[in-house]
PDB file of C-alpha atoms in Angstrom:
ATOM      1  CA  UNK A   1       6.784  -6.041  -9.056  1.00 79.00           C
ATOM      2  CA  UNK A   2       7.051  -5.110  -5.163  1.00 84.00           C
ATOM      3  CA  UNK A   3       8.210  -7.438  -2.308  1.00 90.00           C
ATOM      4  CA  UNK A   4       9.364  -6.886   1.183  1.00 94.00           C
ATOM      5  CA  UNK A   5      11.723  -8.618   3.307  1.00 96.00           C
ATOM      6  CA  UNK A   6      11.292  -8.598   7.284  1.00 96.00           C
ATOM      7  CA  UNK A   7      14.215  -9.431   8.433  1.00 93.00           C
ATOM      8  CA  UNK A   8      14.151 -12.213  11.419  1.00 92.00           C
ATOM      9  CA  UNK A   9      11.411 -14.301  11.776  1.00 93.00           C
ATOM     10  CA  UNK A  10      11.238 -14.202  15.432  1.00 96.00           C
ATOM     11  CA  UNK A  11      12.142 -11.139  17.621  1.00 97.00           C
ATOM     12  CA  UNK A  12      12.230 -11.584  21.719  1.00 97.00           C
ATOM     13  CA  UNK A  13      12.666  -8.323  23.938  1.00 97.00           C
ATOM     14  CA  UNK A  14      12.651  -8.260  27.732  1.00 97.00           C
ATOM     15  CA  UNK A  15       9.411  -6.053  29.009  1.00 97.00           C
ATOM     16  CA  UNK A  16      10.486  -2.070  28.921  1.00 97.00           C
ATOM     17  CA  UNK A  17      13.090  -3.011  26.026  1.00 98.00           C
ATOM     18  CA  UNK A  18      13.189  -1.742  22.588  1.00 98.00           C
ATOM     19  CA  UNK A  19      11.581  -3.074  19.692  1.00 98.00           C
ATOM     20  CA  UNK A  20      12.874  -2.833  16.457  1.00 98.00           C
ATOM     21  CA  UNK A  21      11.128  -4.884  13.841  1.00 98.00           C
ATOM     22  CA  UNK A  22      12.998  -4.469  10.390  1.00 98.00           C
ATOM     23  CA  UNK A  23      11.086  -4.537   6.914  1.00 97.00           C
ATOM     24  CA  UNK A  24      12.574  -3.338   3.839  1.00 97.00           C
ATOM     25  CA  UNK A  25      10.943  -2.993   0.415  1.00 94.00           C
ATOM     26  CA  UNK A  26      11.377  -3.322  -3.333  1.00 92.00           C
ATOM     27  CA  UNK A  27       9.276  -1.213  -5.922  1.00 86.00           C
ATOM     28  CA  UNK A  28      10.172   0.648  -8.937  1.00 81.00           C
ATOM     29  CA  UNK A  29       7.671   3.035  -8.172  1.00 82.00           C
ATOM     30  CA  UNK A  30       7.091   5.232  -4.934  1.00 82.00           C
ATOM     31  CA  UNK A  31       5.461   2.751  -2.700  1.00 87.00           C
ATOM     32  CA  UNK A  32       2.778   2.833   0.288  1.00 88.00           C
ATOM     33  CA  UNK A  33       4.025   1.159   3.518  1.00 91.00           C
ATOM     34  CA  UNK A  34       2.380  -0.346   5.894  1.00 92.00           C
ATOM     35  CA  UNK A  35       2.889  -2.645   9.202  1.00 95.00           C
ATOM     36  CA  UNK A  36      -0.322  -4.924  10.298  1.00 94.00           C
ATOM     37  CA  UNK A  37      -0.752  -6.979  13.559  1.00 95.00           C
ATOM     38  CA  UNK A  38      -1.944  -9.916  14.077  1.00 93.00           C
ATOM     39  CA  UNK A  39      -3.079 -11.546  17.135  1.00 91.00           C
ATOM     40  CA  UNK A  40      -3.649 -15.458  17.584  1.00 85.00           C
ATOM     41  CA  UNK A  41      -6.325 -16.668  15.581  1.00 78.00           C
ATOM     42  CA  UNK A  42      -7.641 -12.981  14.573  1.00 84.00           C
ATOM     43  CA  UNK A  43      -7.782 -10.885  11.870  1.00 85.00           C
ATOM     44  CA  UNK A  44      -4.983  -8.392  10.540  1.00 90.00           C
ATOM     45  CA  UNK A  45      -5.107  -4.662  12.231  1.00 90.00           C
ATOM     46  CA  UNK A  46      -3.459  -1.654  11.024  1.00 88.00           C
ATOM     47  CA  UNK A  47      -1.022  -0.245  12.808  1.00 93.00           C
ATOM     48  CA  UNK A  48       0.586   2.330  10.622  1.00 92.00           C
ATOM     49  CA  UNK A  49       1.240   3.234   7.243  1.00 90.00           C
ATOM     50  CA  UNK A  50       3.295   6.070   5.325  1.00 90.00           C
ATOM     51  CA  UNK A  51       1.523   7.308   1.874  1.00 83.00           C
ATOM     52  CA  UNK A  52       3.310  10.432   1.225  1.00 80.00           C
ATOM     53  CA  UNK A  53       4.231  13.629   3.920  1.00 83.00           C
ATOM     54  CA  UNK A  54       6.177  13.013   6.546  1.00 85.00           C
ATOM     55  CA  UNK A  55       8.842  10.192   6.664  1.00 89.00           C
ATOM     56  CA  UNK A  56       7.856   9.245  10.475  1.00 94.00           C
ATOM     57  CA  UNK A  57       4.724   7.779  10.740  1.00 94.00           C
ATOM     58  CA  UNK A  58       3.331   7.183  14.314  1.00 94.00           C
ATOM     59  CA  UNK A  59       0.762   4.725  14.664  1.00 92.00           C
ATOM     60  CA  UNK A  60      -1.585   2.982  17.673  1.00 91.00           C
ATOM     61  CA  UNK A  61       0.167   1.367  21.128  1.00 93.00           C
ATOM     62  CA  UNK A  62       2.965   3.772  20.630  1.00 96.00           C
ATOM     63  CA  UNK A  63       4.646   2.087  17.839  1.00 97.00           C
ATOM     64  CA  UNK A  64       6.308   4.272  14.885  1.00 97.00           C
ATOM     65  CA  UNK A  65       7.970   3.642  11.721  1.00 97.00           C
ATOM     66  CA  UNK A  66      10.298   5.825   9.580  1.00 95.00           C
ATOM     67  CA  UNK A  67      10.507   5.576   5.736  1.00 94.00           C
ATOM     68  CA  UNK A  68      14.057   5.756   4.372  1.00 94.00           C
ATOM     69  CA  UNK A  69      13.734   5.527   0.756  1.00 92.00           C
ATOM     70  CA  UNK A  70      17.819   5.824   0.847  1.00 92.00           C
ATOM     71  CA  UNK A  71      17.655   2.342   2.688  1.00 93.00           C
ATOM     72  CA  UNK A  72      14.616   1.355   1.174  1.00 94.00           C
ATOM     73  CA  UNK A  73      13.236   0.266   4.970  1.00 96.00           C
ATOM     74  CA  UNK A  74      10.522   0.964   6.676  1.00 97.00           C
ATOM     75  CA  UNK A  75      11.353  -0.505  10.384  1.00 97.00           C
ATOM     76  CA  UNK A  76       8.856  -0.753  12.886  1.00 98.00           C
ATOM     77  CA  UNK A  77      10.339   0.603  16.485  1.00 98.00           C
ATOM     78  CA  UNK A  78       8.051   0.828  20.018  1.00 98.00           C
ATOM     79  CA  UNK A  79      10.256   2.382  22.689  1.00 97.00           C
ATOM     80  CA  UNK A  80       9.371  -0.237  25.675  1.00 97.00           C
ATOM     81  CA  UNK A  81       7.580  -3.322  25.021  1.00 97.00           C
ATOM     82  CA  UNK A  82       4.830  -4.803  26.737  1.00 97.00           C
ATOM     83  CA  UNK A  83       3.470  -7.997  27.143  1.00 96.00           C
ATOM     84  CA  UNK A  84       0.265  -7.654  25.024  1.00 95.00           C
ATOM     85  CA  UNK A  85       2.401  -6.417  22.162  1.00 97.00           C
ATOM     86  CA  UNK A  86       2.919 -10.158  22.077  1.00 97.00           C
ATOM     87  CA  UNK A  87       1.985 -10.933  18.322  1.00 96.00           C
ATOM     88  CA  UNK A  88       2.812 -11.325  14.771  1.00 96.00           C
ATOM     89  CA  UNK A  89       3.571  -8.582  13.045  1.00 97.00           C
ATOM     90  CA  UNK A  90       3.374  -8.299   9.006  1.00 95.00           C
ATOM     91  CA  UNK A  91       5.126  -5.623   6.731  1.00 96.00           C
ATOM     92  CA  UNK A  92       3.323  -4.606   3.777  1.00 93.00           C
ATOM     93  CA  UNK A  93       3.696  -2.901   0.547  1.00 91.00           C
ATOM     94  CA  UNK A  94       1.301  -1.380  -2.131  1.00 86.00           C
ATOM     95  CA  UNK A  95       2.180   0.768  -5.482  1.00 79.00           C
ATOM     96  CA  UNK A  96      -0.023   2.880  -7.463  1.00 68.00           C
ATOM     97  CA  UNK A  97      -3.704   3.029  -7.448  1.00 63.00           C
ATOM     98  CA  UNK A  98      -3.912  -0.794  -6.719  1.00 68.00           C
ATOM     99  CA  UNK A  99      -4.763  -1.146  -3.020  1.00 74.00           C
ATOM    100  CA  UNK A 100      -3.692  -4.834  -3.631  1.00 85.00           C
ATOM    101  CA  UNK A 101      -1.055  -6.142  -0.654  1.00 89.00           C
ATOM    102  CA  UNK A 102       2.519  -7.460  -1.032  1.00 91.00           C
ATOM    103  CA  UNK A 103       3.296  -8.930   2.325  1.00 93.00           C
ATOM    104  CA  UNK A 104       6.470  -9.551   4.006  1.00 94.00           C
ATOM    105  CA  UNK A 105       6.731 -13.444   5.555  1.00 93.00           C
ATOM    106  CA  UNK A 106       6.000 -11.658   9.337  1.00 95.00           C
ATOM    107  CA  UNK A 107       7.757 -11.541  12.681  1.00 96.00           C
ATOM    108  CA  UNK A 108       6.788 -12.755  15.465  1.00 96.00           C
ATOM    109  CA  UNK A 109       7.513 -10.840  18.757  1.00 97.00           C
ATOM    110  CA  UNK A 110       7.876 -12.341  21.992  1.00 97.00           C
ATOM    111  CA  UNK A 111       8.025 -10.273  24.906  1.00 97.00           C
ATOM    112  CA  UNK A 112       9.684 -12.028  27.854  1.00 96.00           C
ATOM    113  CA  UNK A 113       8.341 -11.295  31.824  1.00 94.00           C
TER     114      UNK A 113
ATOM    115  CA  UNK B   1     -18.171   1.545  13.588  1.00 54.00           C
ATOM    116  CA  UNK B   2     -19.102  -1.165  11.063  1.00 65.00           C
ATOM    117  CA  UNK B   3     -16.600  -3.728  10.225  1.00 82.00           C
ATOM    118  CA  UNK B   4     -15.956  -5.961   7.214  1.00 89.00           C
ATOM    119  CA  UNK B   5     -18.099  -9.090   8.748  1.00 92.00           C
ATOM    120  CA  UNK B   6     -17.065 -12.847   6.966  1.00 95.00           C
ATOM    121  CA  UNK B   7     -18.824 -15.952   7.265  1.00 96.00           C
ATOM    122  CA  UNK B   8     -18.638 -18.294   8.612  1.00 96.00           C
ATOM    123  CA  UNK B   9     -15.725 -17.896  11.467  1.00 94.00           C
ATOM    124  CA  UNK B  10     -15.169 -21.918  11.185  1.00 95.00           C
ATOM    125  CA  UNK B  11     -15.742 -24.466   8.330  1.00 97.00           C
ATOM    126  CA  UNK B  12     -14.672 -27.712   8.171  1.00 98.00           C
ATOM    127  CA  UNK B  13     -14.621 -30.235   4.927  1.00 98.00           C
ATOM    128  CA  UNK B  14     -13.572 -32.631   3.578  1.00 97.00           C
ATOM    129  CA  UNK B  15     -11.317 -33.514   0.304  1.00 97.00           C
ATOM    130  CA  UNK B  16     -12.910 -32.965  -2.981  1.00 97.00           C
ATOM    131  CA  UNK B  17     -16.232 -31.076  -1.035  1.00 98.00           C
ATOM    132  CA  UNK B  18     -17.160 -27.737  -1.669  1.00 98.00           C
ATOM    133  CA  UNK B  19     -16.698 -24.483   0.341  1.00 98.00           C
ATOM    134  CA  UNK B  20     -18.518 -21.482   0.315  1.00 98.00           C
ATOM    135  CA  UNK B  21     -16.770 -17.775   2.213  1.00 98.00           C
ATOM    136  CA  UNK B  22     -19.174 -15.142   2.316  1.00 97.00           C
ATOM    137  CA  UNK B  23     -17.657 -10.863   2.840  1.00 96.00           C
ATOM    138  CA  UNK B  24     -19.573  -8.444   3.752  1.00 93.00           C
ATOM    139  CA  UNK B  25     -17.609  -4.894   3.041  1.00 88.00           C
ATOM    140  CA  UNK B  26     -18.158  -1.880   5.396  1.00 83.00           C
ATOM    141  CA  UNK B  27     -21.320  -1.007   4.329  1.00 81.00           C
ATOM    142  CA  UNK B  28     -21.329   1.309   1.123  1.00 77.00           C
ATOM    143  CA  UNK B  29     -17.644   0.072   0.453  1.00 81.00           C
ATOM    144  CA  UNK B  30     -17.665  -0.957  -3.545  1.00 85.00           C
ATOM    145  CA  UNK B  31     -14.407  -2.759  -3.011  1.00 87.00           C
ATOM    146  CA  UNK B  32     -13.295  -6.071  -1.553  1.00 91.00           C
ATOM    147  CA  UNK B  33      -9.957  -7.866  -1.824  1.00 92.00           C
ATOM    148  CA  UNK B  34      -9.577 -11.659  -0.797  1.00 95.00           C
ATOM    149  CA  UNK B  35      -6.127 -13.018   0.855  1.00 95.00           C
ATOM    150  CA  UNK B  36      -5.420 -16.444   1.739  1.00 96.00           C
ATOM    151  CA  UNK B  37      -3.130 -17.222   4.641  1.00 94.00           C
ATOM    152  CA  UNK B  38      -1.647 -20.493   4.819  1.00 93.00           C
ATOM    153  CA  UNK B  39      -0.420 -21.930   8.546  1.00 90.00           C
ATOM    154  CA  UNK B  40       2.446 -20.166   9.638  1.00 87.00           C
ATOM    155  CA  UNK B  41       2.189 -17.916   5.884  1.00 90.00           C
ATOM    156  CA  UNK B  42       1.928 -14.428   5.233  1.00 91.00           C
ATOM    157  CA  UNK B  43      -1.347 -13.427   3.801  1.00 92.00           C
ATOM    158  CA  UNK B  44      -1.559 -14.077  -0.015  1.00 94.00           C
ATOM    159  CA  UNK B  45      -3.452 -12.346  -2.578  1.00 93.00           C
ATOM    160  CA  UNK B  46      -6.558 -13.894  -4.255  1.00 96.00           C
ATOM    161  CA  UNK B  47      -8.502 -11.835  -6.412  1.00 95.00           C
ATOM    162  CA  UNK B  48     -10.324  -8.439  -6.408  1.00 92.00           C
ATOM    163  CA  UNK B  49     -13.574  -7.028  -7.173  1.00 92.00           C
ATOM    164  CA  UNK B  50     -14.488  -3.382  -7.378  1.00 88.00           C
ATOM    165  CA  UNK B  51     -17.864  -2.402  -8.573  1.00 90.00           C
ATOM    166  CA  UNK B  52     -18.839  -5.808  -8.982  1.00 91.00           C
ATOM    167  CA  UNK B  53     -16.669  -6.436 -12.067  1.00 93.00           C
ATOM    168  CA  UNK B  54     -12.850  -8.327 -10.762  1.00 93.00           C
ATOM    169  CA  UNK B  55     -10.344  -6.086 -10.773  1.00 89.00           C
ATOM    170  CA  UNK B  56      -7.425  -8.195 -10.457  1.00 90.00           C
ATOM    171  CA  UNK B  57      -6.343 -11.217  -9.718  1.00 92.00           C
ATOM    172  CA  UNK B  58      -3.554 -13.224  -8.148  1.00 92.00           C
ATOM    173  CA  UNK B  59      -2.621 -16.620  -7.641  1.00 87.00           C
ATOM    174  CA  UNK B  60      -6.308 -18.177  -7.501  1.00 92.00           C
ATOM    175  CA  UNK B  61      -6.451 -21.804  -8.054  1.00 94.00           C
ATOM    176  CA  UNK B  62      -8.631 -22.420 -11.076  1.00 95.00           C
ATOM    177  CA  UNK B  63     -10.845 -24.158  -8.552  1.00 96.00           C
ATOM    178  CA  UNK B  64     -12.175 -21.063  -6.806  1.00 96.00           C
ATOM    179  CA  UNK B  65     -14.088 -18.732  -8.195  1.00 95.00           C
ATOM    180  CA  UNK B  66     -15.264 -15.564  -6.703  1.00 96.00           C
ATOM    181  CA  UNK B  67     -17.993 -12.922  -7.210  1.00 96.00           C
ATOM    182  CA  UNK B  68     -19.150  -9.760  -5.673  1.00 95.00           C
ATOM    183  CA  UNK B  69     -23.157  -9.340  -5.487  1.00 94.00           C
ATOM    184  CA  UNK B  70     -25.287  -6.065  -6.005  1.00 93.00           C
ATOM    185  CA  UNK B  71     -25.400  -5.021  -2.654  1.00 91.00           C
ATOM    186  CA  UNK B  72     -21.498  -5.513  -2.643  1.00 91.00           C
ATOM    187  CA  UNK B  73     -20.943  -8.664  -0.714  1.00 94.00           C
ATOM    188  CA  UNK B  74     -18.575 -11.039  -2.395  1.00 96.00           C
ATOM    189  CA  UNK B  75     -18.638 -15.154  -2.369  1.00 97.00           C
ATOM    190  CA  UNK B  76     -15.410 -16.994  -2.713  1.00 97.00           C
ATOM    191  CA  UNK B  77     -16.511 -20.361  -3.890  1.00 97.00           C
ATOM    192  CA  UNK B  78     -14.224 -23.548  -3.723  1.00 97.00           C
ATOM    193  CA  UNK B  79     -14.407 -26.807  -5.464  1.00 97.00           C
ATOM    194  CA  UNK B  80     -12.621 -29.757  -4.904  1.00 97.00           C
ATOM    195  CA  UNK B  81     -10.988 -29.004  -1.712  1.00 98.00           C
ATOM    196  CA  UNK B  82      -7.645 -30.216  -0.692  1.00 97.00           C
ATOM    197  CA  UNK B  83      -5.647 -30.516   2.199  1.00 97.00           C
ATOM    198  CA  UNK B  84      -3.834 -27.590   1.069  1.00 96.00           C
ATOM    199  CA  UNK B  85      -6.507 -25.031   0.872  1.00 97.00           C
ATOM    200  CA  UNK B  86      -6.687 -25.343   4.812  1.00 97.00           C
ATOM    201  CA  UNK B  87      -6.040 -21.943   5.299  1.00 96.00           C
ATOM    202  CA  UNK B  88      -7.098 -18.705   6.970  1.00 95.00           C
ATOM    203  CA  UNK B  89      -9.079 -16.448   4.218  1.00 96.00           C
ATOM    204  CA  UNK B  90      -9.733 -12.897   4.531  1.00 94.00           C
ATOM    205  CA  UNK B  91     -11.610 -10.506   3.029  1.00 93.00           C
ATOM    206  CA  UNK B  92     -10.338  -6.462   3.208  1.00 90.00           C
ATOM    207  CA  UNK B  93     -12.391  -3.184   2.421  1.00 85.00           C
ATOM    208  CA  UNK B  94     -10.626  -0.345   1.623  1.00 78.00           C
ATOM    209  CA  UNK B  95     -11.387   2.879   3.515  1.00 66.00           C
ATOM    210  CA  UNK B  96     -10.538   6.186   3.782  1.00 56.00           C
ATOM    211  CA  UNK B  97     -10.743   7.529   0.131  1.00 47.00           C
ATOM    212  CA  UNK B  98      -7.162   7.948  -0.468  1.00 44.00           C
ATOM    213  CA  UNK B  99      -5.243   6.461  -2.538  1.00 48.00           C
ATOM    214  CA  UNK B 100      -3.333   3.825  -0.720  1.00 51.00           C
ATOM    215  CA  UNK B 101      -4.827   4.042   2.907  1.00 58.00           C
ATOM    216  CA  UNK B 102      -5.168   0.839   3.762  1.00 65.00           C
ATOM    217  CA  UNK B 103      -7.996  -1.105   4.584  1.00 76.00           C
ATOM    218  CA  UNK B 104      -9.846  -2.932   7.380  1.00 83.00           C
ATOM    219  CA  UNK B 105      -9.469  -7.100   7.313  1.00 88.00           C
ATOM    220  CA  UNK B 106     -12.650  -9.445   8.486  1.00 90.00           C
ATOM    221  CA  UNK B 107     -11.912 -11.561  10.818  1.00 90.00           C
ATOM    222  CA  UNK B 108     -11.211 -14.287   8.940  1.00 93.00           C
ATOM    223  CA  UNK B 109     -12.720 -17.767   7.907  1.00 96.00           C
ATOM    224  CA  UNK B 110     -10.645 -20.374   9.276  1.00 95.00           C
ATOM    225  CA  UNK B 111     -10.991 -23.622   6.512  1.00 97.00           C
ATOM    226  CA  UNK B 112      -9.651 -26.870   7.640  1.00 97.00           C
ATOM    227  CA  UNK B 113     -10.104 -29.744   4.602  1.00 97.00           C
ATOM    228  CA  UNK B 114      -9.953 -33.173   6.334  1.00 97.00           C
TER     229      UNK B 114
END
């Protein structure tokens, strides 16, 4: 079976800082990452995923993520933060044909004035 | 572009009533996967339907039960409602015809058993 593990629960940059969100995986098989948001009280959005092809995947709001199957991670980096990338932030795994969702327990980011 | 619509947004019960979450997939979409998020949870995997038949299921209290109709909506139905099952549930339709793309979430129906 597949998990993930995001490591820290709760992240808190300065505005213009980094972000580096850390996930990494478990599967036996090649998996499918992915990295939701999740604003209060709304739904999950997509921000990225990797499937197969290239290892960086760039997604929307100028995040990326790079798959390192030699680390098994899959971290989720924005180059300067901004305040509306104020959320929760949920790393995801799926194997096979199955588009069923193994979910890491989330991070929330805080991004400080 | 059309979205995976859920009803209602807000439902409120009480113990030992019964709730009713209705998913509408983006339209033509034969697939729909339900998720339960507990307060301060990470989503959790319910069940499955594709082509109207379940497809697989997770950790689904014997309590629900879930369908998914003709025209491809799906019902998640809940009986005797506890405190516990106050939860955010959503419903996800798969897009993109490959394997493993990912899929668009409803909104959400926010339960809160009182």
């Amino acid at each position: 079976a597949q998990s993930v593990t995001q490591l820290g629960s709760h992240v808190s940059v300065s505005e213009g800082a980094l972000v580096l969100l850390r996930c990494n995986y478990s599967s036996s098989v090649p998996p499918y990452l992915f990295w939701y948001v999740q604003y209060p009280n709304q739904g999950l959005q997509l921000l990225l995923k990797y499937t197969t092809g290239a290892t960086l995947v760039k997604g929307i709001n100028g995040f990326e993520a790079e798959f390192k199957k030699s680390e098994t991670s899959f971290h989720l980096t924005k180059p300067s933060a901004h305040m509306s990338d104020a959320a929760e932030y949920f790393c995801a795994v799926s194997v096979g044909s199955n588009y069923k969702l193994t979910f890491g327990k989330g991070t929330l980011l805080t991004v400080n004035p | 572009a059309a979205g995976v619509i859920q009803s209602p947004r807000h439902l409120i019960k009480e113990k030992r009533e019964t709730a009713t979450l209705k998913c509408y997939p983006i339209p033509r979409h034969d697939t729909v996967y339900w998720y339960q998020q507990g307060p301060g949870q990470d989503p959790q995997f319910l069940i499955s339907f594709y082509e109207k038949m379940q497809s697989d299921k997770g950790s689904i209290p014997d309590r629900f039960s879930a369908q998914q109709f003709s025209d491809y909506h799906s019902e998640l139905n809940m009986s005797s409602l506890e405190l516990g099952d106050s939860a955010l549930y959503f419903c996800a339709s798969p897009y993109g015809g490959v394997e493993g793309d990912g899929y668009t979430f409803g909104s959400g129906t926010r339960l809160t058993v009182v």
